[in-house]
mmCIF file of C-alpha atoms in Angstrom:
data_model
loop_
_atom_site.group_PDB
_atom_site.id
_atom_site.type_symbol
_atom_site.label_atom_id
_atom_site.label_comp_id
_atom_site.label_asym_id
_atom_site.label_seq_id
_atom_site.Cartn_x
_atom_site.Cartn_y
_atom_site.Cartn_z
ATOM 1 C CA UNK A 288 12.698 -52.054 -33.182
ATOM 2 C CA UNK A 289 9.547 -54.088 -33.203
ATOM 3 C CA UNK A 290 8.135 -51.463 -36.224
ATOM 4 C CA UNK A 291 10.945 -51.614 -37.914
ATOM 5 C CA UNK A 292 11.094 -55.404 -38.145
ATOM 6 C CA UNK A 293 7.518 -55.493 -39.097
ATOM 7 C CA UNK A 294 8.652 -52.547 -42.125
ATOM 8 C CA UNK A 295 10.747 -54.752 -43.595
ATOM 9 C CA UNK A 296 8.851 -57.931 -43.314
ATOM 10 C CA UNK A 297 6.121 -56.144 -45.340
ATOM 11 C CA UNK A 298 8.390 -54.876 -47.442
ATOM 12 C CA UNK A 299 9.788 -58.336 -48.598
ATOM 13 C CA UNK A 300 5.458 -59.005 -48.377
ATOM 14 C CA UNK A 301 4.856 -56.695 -51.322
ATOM 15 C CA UNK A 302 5.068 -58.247 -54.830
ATOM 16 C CA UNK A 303 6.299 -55.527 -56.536
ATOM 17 C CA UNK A 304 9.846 -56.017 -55.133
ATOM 18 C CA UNK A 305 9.813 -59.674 -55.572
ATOM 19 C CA UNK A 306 8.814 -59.337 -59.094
ATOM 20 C CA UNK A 307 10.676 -56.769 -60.702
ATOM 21 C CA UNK A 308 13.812 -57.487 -59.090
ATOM 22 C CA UNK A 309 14.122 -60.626 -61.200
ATOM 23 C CA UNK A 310 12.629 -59.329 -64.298
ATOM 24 C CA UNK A 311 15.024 -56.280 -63.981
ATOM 25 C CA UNK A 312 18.832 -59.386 -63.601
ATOM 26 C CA UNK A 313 17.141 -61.512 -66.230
ATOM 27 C CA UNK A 314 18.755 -59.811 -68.824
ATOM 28 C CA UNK A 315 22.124 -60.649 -67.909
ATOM 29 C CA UNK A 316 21.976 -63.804 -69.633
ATOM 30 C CA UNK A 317 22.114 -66.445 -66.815
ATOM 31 C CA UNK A 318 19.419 -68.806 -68.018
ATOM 32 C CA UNK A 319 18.852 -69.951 -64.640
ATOM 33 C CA UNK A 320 18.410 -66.347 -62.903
ATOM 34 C CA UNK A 321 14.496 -66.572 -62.955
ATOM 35 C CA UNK A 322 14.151 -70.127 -60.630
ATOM 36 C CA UNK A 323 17.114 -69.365 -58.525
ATOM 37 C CA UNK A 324 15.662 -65.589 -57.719
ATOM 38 C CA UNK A 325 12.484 -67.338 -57.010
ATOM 39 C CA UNK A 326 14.104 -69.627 -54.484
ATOM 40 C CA UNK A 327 15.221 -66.921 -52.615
ATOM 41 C CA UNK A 328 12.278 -65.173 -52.149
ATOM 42 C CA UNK A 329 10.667 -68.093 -51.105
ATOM 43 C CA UNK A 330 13.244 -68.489 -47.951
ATOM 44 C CA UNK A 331 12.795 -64.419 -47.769
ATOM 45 C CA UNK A 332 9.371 -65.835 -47.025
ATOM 46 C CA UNK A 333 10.776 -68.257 -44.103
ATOM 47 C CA UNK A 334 12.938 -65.448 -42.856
ATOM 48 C CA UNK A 335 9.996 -63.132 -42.563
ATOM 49 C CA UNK A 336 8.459 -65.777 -40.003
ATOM 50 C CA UNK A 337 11.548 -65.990 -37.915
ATOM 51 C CA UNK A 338 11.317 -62.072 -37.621
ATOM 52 C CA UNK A 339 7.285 -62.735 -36.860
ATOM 53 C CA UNK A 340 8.521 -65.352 -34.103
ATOM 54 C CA UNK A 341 11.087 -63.026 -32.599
ATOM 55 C CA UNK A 342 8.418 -60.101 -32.313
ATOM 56 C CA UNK A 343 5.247 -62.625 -30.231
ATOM 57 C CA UNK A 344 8.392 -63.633 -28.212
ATOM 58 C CA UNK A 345 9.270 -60.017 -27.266
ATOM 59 C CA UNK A 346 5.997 -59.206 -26.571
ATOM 60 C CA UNK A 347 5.125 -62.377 -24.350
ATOM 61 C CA UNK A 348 8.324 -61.377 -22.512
ATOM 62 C CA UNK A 349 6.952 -58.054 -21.837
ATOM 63 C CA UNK A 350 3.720 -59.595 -20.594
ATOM 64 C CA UNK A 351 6.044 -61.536 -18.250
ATOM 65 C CA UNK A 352 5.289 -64.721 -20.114
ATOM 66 C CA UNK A 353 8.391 -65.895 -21.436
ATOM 67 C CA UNK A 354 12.100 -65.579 -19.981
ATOM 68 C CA UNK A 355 14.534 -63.702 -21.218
ATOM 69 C CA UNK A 356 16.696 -65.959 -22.269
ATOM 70 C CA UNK A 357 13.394 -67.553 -24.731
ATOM 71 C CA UNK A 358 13.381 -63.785 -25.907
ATOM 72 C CA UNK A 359 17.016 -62.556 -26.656
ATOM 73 C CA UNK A 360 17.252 -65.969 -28.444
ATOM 74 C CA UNK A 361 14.142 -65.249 -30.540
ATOM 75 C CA UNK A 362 14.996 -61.673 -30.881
ATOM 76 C CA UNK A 363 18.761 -62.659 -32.187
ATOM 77 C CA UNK A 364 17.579 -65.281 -34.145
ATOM 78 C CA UNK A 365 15.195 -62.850 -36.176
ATOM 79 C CA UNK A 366 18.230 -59.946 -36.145
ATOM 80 C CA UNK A 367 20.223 -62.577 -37.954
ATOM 81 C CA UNK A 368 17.506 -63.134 -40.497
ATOM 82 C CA UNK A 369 17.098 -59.369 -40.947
ATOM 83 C CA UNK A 370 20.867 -59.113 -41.507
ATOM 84 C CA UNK A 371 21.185 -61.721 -44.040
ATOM 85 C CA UNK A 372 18.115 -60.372 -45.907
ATOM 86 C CA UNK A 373 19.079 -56.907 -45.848
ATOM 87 C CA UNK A 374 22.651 -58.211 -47.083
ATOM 88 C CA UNK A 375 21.130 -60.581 -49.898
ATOM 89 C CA UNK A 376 19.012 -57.563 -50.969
ATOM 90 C CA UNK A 377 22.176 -55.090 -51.227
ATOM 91 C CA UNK A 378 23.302 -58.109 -53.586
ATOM 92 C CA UNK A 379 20.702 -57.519 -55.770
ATOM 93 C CA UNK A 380 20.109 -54.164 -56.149
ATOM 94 C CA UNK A 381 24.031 -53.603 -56.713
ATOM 95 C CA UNK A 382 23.428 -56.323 -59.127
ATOM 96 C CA UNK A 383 20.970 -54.700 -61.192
ATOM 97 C CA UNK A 384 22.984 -50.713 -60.551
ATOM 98 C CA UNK A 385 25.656 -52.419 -62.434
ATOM 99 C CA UNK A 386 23.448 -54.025 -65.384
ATOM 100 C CA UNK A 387 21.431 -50.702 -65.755
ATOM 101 C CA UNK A 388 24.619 -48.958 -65.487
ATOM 102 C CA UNK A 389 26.158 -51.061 -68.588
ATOM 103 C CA UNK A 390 27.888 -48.884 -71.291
ATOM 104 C CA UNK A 391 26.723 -49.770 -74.647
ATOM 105 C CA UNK B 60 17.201 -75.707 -39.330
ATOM 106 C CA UNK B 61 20.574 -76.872 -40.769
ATOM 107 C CA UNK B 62 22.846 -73.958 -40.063
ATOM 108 C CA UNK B 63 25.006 -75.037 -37.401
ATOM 109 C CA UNK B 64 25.895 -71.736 -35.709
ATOM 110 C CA UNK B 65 21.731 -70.978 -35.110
ATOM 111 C CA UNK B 66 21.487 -75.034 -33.819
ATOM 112 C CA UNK B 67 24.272 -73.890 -31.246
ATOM 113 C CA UNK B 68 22.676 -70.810 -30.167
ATOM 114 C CA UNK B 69 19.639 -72.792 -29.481
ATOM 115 C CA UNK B 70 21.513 -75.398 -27.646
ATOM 116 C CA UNK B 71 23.232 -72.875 -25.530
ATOM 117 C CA UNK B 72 20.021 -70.801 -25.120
ATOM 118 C CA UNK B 73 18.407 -73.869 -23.288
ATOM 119 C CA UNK B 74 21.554 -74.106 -21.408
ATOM 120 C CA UNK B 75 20.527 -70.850 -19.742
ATOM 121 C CA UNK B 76 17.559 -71.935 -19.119
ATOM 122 C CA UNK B 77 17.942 -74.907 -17.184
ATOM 123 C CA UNK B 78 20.960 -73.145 -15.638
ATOM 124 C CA UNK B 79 18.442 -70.052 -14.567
ATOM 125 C CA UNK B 80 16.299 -72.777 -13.368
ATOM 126 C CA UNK B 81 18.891 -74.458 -10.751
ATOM 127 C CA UNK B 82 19.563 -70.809 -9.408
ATOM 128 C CA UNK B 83 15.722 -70.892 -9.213
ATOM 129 C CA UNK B 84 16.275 -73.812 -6.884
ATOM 130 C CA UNK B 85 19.519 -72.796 -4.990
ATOM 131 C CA UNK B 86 17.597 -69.560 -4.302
ATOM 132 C CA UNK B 87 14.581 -71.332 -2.264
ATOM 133 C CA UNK B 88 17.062 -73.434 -0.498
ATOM 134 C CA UNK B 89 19.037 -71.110 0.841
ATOM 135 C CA UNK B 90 15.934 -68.561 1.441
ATOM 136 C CA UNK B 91 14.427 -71.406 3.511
ATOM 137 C CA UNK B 92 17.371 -72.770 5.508
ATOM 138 C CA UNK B 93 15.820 -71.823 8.223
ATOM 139 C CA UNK B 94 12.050 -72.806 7.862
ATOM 140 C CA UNK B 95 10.421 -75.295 10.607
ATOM 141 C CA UNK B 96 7.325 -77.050 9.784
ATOM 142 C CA UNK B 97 3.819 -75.734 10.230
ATOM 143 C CA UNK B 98 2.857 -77.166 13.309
ATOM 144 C CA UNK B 99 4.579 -78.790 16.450
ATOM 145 C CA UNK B 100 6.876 -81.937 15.483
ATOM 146 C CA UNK B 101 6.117 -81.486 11.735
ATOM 147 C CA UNK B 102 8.982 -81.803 9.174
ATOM 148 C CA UNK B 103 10.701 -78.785 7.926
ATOM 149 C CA UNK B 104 11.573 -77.595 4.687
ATOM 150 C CA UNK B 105 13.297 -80.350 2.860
ATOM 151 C CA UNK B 106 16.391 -79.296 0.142
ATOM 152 C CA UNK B 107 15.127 -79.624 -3.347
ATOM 153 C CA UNK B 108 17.308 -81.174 -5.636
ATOM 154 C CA UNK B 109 17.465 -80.953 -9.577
ATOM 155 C CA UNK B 110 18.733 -83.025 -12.178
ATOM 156 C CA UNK B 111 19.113 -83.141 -15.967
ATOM 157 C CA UNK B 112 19.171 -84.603 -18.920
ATOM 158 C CA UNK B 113 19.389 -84.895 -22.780
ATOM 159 C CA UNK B 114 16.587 -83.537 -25.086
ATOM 160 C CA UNK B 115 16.490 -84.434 -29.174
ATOM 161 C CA UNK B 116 14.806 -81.458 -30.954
ATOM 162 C CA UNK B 117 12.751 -82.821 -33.407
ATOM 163 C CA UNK B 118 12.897 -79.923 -35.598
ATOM 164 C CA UNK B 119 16.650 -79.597 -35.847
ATOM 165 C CA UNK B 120 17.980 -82.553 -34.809
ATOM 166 C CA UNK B 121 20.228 -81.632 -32.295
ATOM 167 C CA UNK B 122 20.335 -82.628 -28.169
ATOM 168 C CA UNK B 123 19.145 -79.296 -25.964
ATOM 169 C CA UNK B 124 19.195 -79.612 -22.226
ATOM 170 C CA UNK B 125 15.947 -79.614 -19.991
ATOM 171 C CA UNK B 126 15.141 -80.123 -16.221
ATOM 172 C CA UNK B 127 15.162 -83.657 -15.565
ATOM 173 C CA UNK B 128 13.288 -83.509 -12.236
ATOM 174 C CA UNK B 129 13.231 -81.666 -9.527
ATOM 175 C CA UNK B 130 13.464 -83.903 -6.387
ATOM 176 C CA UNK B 131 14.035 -83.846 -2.759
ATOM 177 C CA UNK B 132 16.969 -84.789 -0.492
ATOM 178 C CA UNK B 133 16.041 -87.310 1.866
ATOM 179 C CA UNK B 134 19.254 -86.516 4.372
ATOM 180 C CA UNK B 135 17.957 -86.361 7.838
ATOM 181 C CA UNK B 136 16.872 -83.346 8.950
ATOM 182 C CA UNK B 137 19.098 -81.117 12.018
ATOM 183 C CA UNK B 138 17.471 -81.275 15.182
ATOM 184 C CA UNK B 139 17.641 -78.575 17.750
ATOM 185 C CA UNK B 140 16.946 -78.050 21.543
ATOM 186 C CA UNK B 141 14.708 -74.894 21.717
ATOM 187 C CA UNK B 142 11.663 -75.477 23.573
ATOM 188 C CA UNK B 143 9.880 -71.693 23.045
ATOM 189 C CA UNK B 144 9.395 -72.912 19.329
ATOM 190 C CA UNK B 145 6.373 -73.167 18.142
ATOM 191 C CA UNK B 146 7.329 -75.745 15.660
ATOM 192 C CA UNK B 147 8.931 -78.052 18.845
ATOM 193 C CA UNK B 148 7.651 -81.158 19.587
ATOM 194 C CA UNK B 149 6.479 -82.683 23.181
ATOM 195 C CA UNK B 150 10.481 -82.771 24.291
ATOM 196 C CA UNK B 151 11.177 -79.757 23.049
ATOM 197 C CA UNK B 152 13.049 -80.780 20.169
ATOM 198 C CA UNK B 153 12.617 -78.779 16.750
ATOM 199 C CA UNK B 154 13.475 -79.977 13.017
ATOM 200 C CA UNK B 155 15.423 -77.660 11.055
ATOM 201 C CA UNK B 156 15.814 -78.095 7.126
ATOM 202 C CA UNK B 157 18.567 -80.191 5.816
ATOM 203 C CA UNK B 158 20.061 -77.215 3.706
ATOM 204 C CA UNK B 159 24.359 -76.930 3.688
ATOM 205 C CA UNK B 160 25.104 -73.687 3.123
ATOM 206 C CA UNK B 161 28.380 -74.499 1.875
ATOM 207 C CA UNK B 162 26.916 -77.332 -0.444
ATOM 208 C CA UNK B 163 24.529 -74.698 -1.638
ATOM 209 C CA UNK B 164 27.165 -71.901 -2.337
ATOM 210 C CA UNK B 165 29.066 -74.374 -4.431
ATOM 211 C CA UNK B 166 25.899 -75.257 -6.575
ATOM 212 C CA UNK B 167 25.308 -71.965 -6.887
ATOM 213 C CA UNK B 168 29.095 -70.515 -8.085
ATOM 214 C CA UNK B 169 28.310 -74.094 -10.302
ATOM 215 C CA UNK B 170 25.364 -72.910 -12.244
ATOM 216 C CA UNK B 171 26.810 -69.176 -12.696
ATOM 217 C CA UNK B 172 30.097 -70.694 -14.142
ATOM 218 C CA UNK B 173 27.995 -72.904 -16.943
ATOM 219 C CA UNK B 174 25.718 -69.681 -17.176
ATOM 220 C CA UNK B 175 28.705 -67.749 -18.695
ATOM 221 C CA UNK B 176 29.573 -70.721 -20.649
ATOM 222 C CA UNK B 177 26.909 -71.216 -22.286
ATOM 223 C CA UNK B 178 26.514 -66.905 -22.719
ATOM 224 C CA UNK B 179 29.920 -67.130 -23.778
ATOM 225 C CA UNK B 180 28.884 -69.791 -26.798
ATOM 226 C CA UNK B 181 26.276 -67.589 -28.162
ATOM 227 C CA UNK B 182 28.200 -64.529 -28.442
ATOM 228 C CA UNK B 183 30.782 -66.360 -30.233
ATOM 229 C CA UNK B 184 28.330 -67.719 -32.318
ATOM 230 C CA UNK B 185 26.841 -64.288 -33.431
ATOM 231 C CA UNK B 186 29.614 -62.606 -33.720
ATOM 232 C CA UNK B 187 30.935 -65.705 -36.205
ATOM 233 C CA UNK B 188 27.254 -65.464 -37.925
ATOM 234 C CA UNK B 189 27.493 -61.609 -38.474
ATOM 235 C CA UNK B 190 30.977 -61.811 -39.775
ATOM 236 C CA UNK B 191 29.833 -64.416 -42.146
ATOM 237 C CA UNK B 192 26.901 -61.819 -43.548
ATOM 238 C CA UNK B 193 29.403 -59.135 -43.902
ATOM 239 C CA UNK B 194 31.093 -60.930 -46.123
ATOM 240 C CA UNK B 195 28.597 -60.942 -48.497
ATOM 241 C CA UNK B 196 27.994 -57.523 -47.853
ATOM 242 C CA UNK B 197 31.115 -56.144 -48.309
ATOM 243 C CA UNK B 198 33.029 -57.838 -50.858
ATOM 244 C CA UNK B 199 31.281 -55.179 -53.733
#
């Protein structure tokens, strides 16, 4: 799990995604796509250290340093984030399917 | 944080907590009921106590629970006739904790009840949170 969270959380990291993804739903003609894609991928950015937070709790807990109630609530906490990332991103990328898809 | 479902599973998160903590306690009373002081006429073991109270989280805004303090009850102790003890004093007489078994078995079926309370709030909560994100995920 811990890998995993740490896959996506670079994945988010890279600038490729966070770049092209509003370049590519520009074109759609919402004026205000550009600032409102960049808002999101700046709280991608606070999600990512939610995930971070969950992971140094699950490890402390390992160590025997934190209690498990510290880490399930960490570890949920930065499942939720993951969820509503991974959901936001589906958004897009359907988003941007159905503009490249566009008969013309 | 301004969602309200994460605030509660933080609030009910440190409910566990300070509810783990009073079994914590209720655990070393009852393990030592039964201890006698270190040397002849000392006091025993005396019943620890714990209390709570209200915390504001400054990042959230929102009142979590913490431990309070943990005291100690000041009921007199039981005293016993058993002379071969090598906690007895000069007459004979030994000091035995102040520790109710009953009193402790309610505390204890006390903290488990507000235990599943509180678990019960944060499953609620996620599973309300997660049904929330699938909306967005499925509606396609």
């Amino acid at each position: 799990m811990i890998p995993a969270l740490s896959l996506v959380g670079s994945l988010f990291g890279t600038p490729a995604l966070s770049q092209a993804l509003p370049a590519a739903a520009q074109p759609a003609g919402v004026a205000a796509a550009g600032s409102d894609f960049n808002h999101v991928f700046a709280q991608v950015g606070e999600a990512i250290d939610t995930l971070k937070s969950g992971e140094s709790a699950a490890i402390s807990g390992l160590q025997g340093q934190a209690s498990v109630q510290h880490v399930v609530e960490s570890v949920m906490s930065a499942e939720r984030s993951l969820q509503t990332v991974v959901a936001i991103r589906d958004k897009i990328v359907s988003a941007y399917q159905s503009i490249s898809q566009m008969a013309i | 944080m301004i969602d309200p479902i994460g605030a509660a599973i933080k609030i009910a998160s440190s409910g566990l907590e300070t509810q783990s903590a009073r079994l914590r306690i209720v655990a070393e009373n009852m393990a030592n009921a039964q201890s006698t002081g270190p040397m002849s006429g000392a006091d025993p073991y005396a019943r620890k106590t714990v209390t709570f109270e209200s915390e504001l989280d400054q990042a959230t805004g929102v009142d979590l629970v913490r431990i309070k303090n943990i005291g100690v009850d000041h009921t007199p102790f039981r005293i016993e006739h058993d002379p071969g003890s090598p906690a007895a004093d000069s007459k004979g007489f030994v000091k035995l904790p102040n520790v109710n078994m009953i009193m402790e078995m309610a505390d204890l079926r006390e903290a488990n009840r507000s235990y599943e309370a509180n678990l019960q709030v944060i499953k609620q909560a996620n599973s309300l949170s997660s049904s929330t994100i699938d909306l967005l995920r499925n509606s396609s």
